[in-house]
XYZ file of C-alpha atoms in Angstrom:
377
model
C 12.227 -35.339 1.197
C 12.441 -31.911 2.551
C 11.124 -30.398 -0.434
C 7.962 -32.726 -0.642
C 7.166 -31.852 3.213
C 7.190 -28.231 2.417
C 4.946 -28.611 -0.704
C 2.612 -30.590 1.389
C 2.395 -28.112 4.173
C 2.138 -25.384 1.695
C -0.715 -26.815 -0.123
C -2.768 -27.876 2.955
C -2.406 -24.599 5.053
C -1.757 -21.486 2.999
C -4.051 -19.699 0.885
C -3.972 -19.474 -3.032
C -1.058 -17.781 -4.580
C 1.668 -17.737 -1.990
C 2.927 -21.374 -2.513
C 5.800 -20.491 -4.675
C 7.905 -19.732 -1.599
C 8.110 -23.482 -0.719
C 8.990 -24.265 -4.221
C 11.776 -21.870 -4.185
C 13.403 -23.013 -1.150
C 13.388 -26.466 -2.797
C 14.697 -25.319 -6.132
C 18.407 -25.136 -6.928
C 20.073 -21.753 -6.303
C 20.736 -21.390 -9.833
C 17.050 -22.146 -11.074
C 15.079 -19.603 -9.001
C 13.259 -17.299 -11.001
C 13.831 -13.502 -10.984
C 17.318 -13.989 -9.582
C 19.228 -12.203 -12.406
C 16.571 -9.802 -13.685
C 15.668 -8.269 -10.078
C 18.372 -5.575 -10.177
C 17.449 -4.717 -13.788
C 13.831 -4.527 -12.949
C 14.479 -2.313 -9.724
C 16.671 0.047 -12.088
C 14.104 0.172 -14.634
C 11.166 1.050 -12.056
C 13.565 3.525 -10.295
C 14.118 5.396 -13.557
C 10.245 5.023 -14.324
C 9.469 6.459 -10.962
C 11.942 9.540 -11.309
C 10.266 10.157 -15.001
C 6.778 9.504 -13.459
C 7.402 12.351 -10.821
C 8.820 14.683 -13.488
C 5.619 13.995 -15.726
C 3.362 14.340 -12.759
C 4.823 17.669 -12.035
C 4.787 18.944 -15.684
C 1.280 17.625 -16.689
C -1.950 18.867 -15.496
C -4.842 21.270 -16.263
C -2.099 23.819 -16.578
C 0.564 22.071 -18.796
C 4.077 22.900 -18.420
C 6.943 21.857 -20.834
C 9.100 19.060 -19.649
C 12.172 20.960 -20.293
C 11.085 23.897 -18.263
C 9.897 21.581 -15.529
C 13.381 19.938 -15.207
C 15.080 23.303 -15.290
C 12.854 24.738 -12.501
C 13.318 21.583 -10.409
C 17.001 21.565 -10.865
C 17.060 25.344 -9.779
C 14.901 24.488 -6.803
C 17.229 21.844 -5.699
C 20.244 24.023 -6.116
C 18.783 26.932 -4.497
C 19.307 29.020 -7.728
C 17.736 32.082 -9.119
C 14.226 31.872 -10.683
C 13.524 34.506 -13.603
C 10.629 36.819 -12.736
C 8.458 35.591 -15.542
C 8.600 32.073 -14.290
C 7.536 32.759 -10.832
C 4.012 31.779 -11.263
C 5.140 28.291 -12.868
C 7.542 27.979 -10.111
C 4.864 28.276 -7.363
C 2.770 25.702 -9.117
C 5.585 23.213 -9.481
C 7.142 23.535 -5.982
C 4.226 24.182 -3.660
C 1.259 22.601 -5.441
C 2.276 19.696 -7.566
C 5.721 18.443 -6.363
C 4.491 17.542 -2.828
C 1.339 15.880 -4.268
C 3.345 13.910 -6.688
C 5.877 12.853 -4.145
C 2.955 11.915 -1.545
C 1.437 9.832 -4.243
C 4.711 7.767 -4.641
C 4.940 7.399 -0.666
C 1.339 6.178 -0.364
C 1.582 3.798 -3.470
C 4.833 2.305 -2.088
C 3.298 1.990 1.493
C 0.283 0.429 0.397
C 2.013 -2.068 -1.822
C 4.289 -3.099 1.050
C 1.658 -3.439 3.475
C -0.440 -5.547 0.984
C 2.593 -7.940 0.748
C 2.783 -8.195 4.509
C -0.819 -8.867 4.804
C -1.130 -11.476 2.214
C 1.828 -13.419 3.926
C 0.301 -12.861 7.346
C -3.032 -14.569 6.480
C -1.652 -16.622 3.633
C -4.459 -15.543 1.429
C -3.878 -13.890 -2.035
C -6.838 -11.709 -1.712
C -5.955 -10.277 1.398
C -5.222 -6.547 1.921
C -5.623 -3.860 4.563
C -9.306 -3.374 3.495
C -10.060 -7.108 4.021
C -8.770 -7.098 7.576
C -10.706 -3.845 8.509
C -7.588 -1.909 9.067
C -8.376 0.894 6.463
C -12.046 1.081 7.670
C -10.937 1.519 11.223
C -8.374 4.186 10.295
C -11.357 5.957 8.303
C -13.514 6.168 11.323
C -10.858 7.810 13.425
C -9.831 10.241 10.577
C -13.560 11.234 9.662
C -14.047 11.811 13.599
C -11.254 14.377 13.474
C -12.397 15.979 10.115
C -16.070 16.272 11.083
C -16.365 17.000 14.889
C -12.749 18.367 15.572
C -11.809 15.329 18.043
C -8.173 15.533 19.127
C -8.121 19.104 17.749
C -5.315 20.028 20.444
C -2.758 17.896 18.437
C -2.995 20.226 15.384
C -1.305 19.152 12.336
C -0.847 15.581 13.694
C -4.561 15.200 14.885
C -5.612 13.251 11.628
C -2.587 11.066 11.419
C -2.982 10.324 15.200
C -6.592 9.706 15.134
C -6.348 7.483 11.799
C -3.528 5.377 13.537
C -5.553 4.926 16.766
C -8.627 4.003 14.705
C -6.343 1.538 12.740
C -5.071 0.104 15.909
C -8.133 -0.316 17.791
C -9.597 -2.163 14.657
C -6.656 -4.313 14.369
C -6.809 -5.370 18.036
C -10.448 -6.016 17.935
C -10.309 -8.014 14.886
C -7.451 -9.984 16.339
C -9.469 -10.439 19.691
C -12.459 -11.704 18.022
C -10.580 -13.919 15.542
C -8.302 -15.625 18.141
C -9.433 -18.856 19.578
C -7.655 -21.247 22.093
C -5.913 -22.936 19.326
C -4.297 -19.848 18.104
C -5.119 -17.346 15.044
C -6.570 -19.280 12.044
C -5.807 -17.124 8.880
C -9.102 -18.083 7.169
C -11.080 -16.917 10.605
C -8.954 -13.802 10.568
C -10.009 -12.828 6.898
C -13.652 -13.601 7.684
C -13.620 -11.569 10.790
C -11.757 -8.569 9.342
C -14.180 -8.469 6.447
C -17.233 -8.546 8.683
C -15.663 -5.859 10.985
C -14.946 -3.952 7.940
C -18.595 -3.432 7.020
C -19.107 -2.621 10.595
C -16.381 0.311 10.402
C -17.801 1.445 7.167
C -21.279 1.624 8.686
C -19.790 3.774 11.560
C -18.187 6.107 9.283
C -21.316 6.642 7.216
C -23.136 7.439 10.442
C -20.650 9.944 11.373
C -20.916 11.696 8.001
C -24.584 11.491 8.172
C -24.902 13.272 11.685
C -22.144 15.821 10.636
C -23.193 19.395 11.623
C -21.503 20.739 8.758
C -22.734 19.667 5.182
C -19.933 20.814 3.368
C -17.516 19.117 5.580
C -19.640 16.018 5.141
C -19.415 16.243 1.639
C -15.690 16.784 1.370
C -14.953 14.019 3.946
C -17.003 11.443 1.590
C -15.151 12.387 -1.449
C -11.888 12.281 0.514
C -12.697 8.839 1.862
C -12.832 7.426 -1.699
C -9.203 8.586 -2.031
C -7.931 12.025 -2.712
C -4.640 13.875 -2.745
C -6.132 17.527 -3.185
C -4.910 20.064 -0.892
C -1.641 18.208 -0.157
C 1.063 20.519 1.157
C 4.675 19.939 2.261
C 3.408 19.400 5.697
C 1.796 16.236 4.878
C 4.825 14.461 3.674
C 7.414 14.076 6.677
C 5.183 11.794 8.890
C 3.903 9.655 6.135
C 7.514 9.174 4.614
C 9.025 8.449 7.917
C 6.287 5.829 8.800
C 6.372 4.189 5.284
C 10.092 4.090 5.434
C 10.315 2.555 8.964
C 7.633 -0.038 8.066
C 9.288 -1.000 4.687
C 12.646 -1.231 6.621
C 11.003 -3.608 9.191
C 9.425 -5.622 6.447
C 12.506 -6.102 4.635
C 14.556 -7.114 7.680
C 11.706 -9.614 8.398
C 11.501 -11.043 4.686
C 12.810 -14.540 5.736
C 10.225 -14.827 8.536
C 7.899 -13.664 6.030
C 8.742 -16.592 3.665
C 8.627 -18.925 6.768
C 5.011 -17.667 7.616
C 3.819 -18.065 4.151
C 4.533 -21.832 4.246
C 2.187 -22.290 7.212
C 2.441 -22.202 11.071
C 4.040 -25.521 11.481
C 6.744 -24.958 9.142
C 7.619 -21.412 10.446
C 7.849 -22.841 14.189
C 10.291 -25.798 12.754
C 12.307 -22.676 11.217
C 12.504 -20.769 14.572
C 9.604 -18.137 13.939
C 6.860 -17.785 16.364
C 3.744 -17.326 14.044
C 1.641 -15.659 16.983
C 4.248 -13.096 17.875
C 5.241 -12.316 14.401
C 1.565 -11.656 13.399
C 1.132 -9.308 16.352
C 4.272 -7.311 15.111
C 2.806 -7.445 11.592
C -0.712 -6.299 12.682
C 1.029 -3.073 14.534
C 3.109 -2.302 11.573
C 0.344 -2.574 9.140
C -2.030 -0.630 11.467
C 0.601 2.364 11.734
C 1.233 2.466 8.057
C -2.361 2.121 6.915
C -3.425 4.584 9.533
C -1.032 7.308 8.419
C -1.867 6.843 4.619
C -5.515 6.998 5.083
C -5.008 10.279 7.024
C -3.229 11.697 4.240
C -4.937 10.157 1.200
C -8.077 8.616 2.102
C -9.011 4.882 1.459
C -7.161 3.925 -1.770
C -8.192 0.618 -2.879
C -6.655 -2.082 -5.053
C -3.182 -0.872 -4.664
C -2.353 -3.147 -1.884
C -4.105 -6.104 -3.500
C -2.882 -5.934 -7.016
C 0.807 -4.780 -6.891
C 2.088 -7.592 -4.752
C 0.863 -10.070 -7.195
C 2.447 -8.252 -10.174
C 5.619 -8.356 -8.285
C 5.328 -12.082 -7.821
C 4.536 -12.519 -11.369
C 7.951 -10.831 -12.188
C 10.400 -12.179 -9.641
C 8.742 -15.160 -7.917
C 7.403 -15.357 -4.314
C 10.548 -14.769 -2.123
C 9.632 -11.715 -0.061
C 13.335 -10.544 -0.185
C 12.560 -9.814 -3.858
C 8.982 -9.007 -3.699
C 9.483 -6.191 -1.008
C 12.101 -4.516 -3.124
C 9.770 -4.536 -6.584
C 6.320 -4.052 -5.022
C 6.963 -0.642 -3.472
C 8.562 0.718 -6.442
C 5.703 -0.546 -8.830
C 3.189 0.868 -6.415
C 4.891 4.255 -6.287
C 4.841 4.462 -9.975
C 1.243 3.272 -10.462
C -0.235 5.772 -8.059
C 1.642 8.842 -9.448
C 0.084 8.073 -12.788
C -3.204 7.304 -11.132
C -3.233 10.676 -9.483
C -2.353 12.464 -12.661
C -5.369 10.716 -14.204
C -7.654 11.633 -11.223
C -6.613 15.466 -11.791
C -6.645 15.608 -15.691
C -9.323 13.286 -16.812
C -12.381 15.424 -15.659
C -10.341 18.781 -15.322
C -10.951 21.333 -13.642
C -12.692 18.734 -11.450
C -10.766 15.975 -9.769
C -12.028 12.190 -9.609
C -11.504 10.108 -6.599
C -8.500 8.008 -6.433
C -10.641 4.957 -5.589
C -12.477 5.539 -8.945
C -9.189 5.310 -10.912
C -7.645 2.436 -9.168
C -10.785 0.265 -9.424
C -11.098 1.154 -13.207
C -7.625 0.022 -13.774
C -7.226 -2.638 -11.006
C -10.212 -4.827 -11.698
C -9.604 -5.751 -15.387
C -5.804 -6.139 -14.647
C -6.671 -8.314 -11.727
C -8.868 -10.594 -13.799
C -6.281 -10.755 -16.477
C -3.560 -11.671 -13.761
C -5.929 -14.432 -12.612
C -6.387 -15.846 -15.906
C -2.485 -15.903 -16.464
C -2.032 -17.443 -12.947
C -5.161 -19.473 -12.497
C -3.642 -22.212 -10.579
C -1.729 -19.795 -8.192
C -4.745 -17.841 -7.693
C -7.309 -20.528 -6.890
C -7.733 -22.259 -10.144
C -8.022 -26.019 -10.640
């Protein structure tokens, strides 16, 4: 009887694509999908990520042999002596490419994790930080710093702080507008977030249009489409710490995410307060998204597509999805950034162009394969 009740609640209340959680709870333990292959998939993705980092450092407008790249990276880690003839290549590897590749992995992992949390929070398979207006709000704050020098007293942390505050303000505004006396309806939340996203994008466009420096406006417009150009080692610590903390929180909350994905009534019967948990998820999503927008601009499609790929491989249990999706997102964005800086070299393409070019056909193919789960009849 319990299994039937869970399926009814899931079908009635949650958005398309997330109902597998109830079916997993009802299924016998030995029949749950992905139970045995999760460690293997994580191992394969871990190895793929390591290989992707090495390839990302080696490949580019100036190609470096893989063997020399590995040798120089090893010497850099060990603090060894670098031959004088390799000093130029070592500088490219250590100070130009390595921080950029590592940041790409951090951004990909963070956006994928936030995408998983957002889709569970609103029980909608098409949700991501862009849909809820979080990324657009962060872009407003970051653009204000880049164009007008707001919060300049914070120095290195001005951009991250402004982006986080913008994301948090956008989140609070969307939450306040979407909330009713009956609580927070997921569909109302998505619609409000979508509308506010257009509003924040208009504010960002106005800031760019009114910018006193034309070159700064052009650079900001390019950066808002997603870019890791100009990344240094100083860009890594804050983003890495925030993403790591956010991912740890989500992993510890995986059971609550499973309950929330089954509907508010079911979550309440399982001891989870939907309203309070959504507020916590809002803050976490705002923090992670704000910091990532500050270092990479608004990179689209990662938080939408990678969670679905993870569910396709290991099912809908968030304890598994939150292990796999960040690894997949990290690998994906490392190769995306590599394409962005090599396809039209010496010019660099915005990351958003590459993610859309890859993500749109992949997502359409995924919808055809999982038609019933993503809104098919």
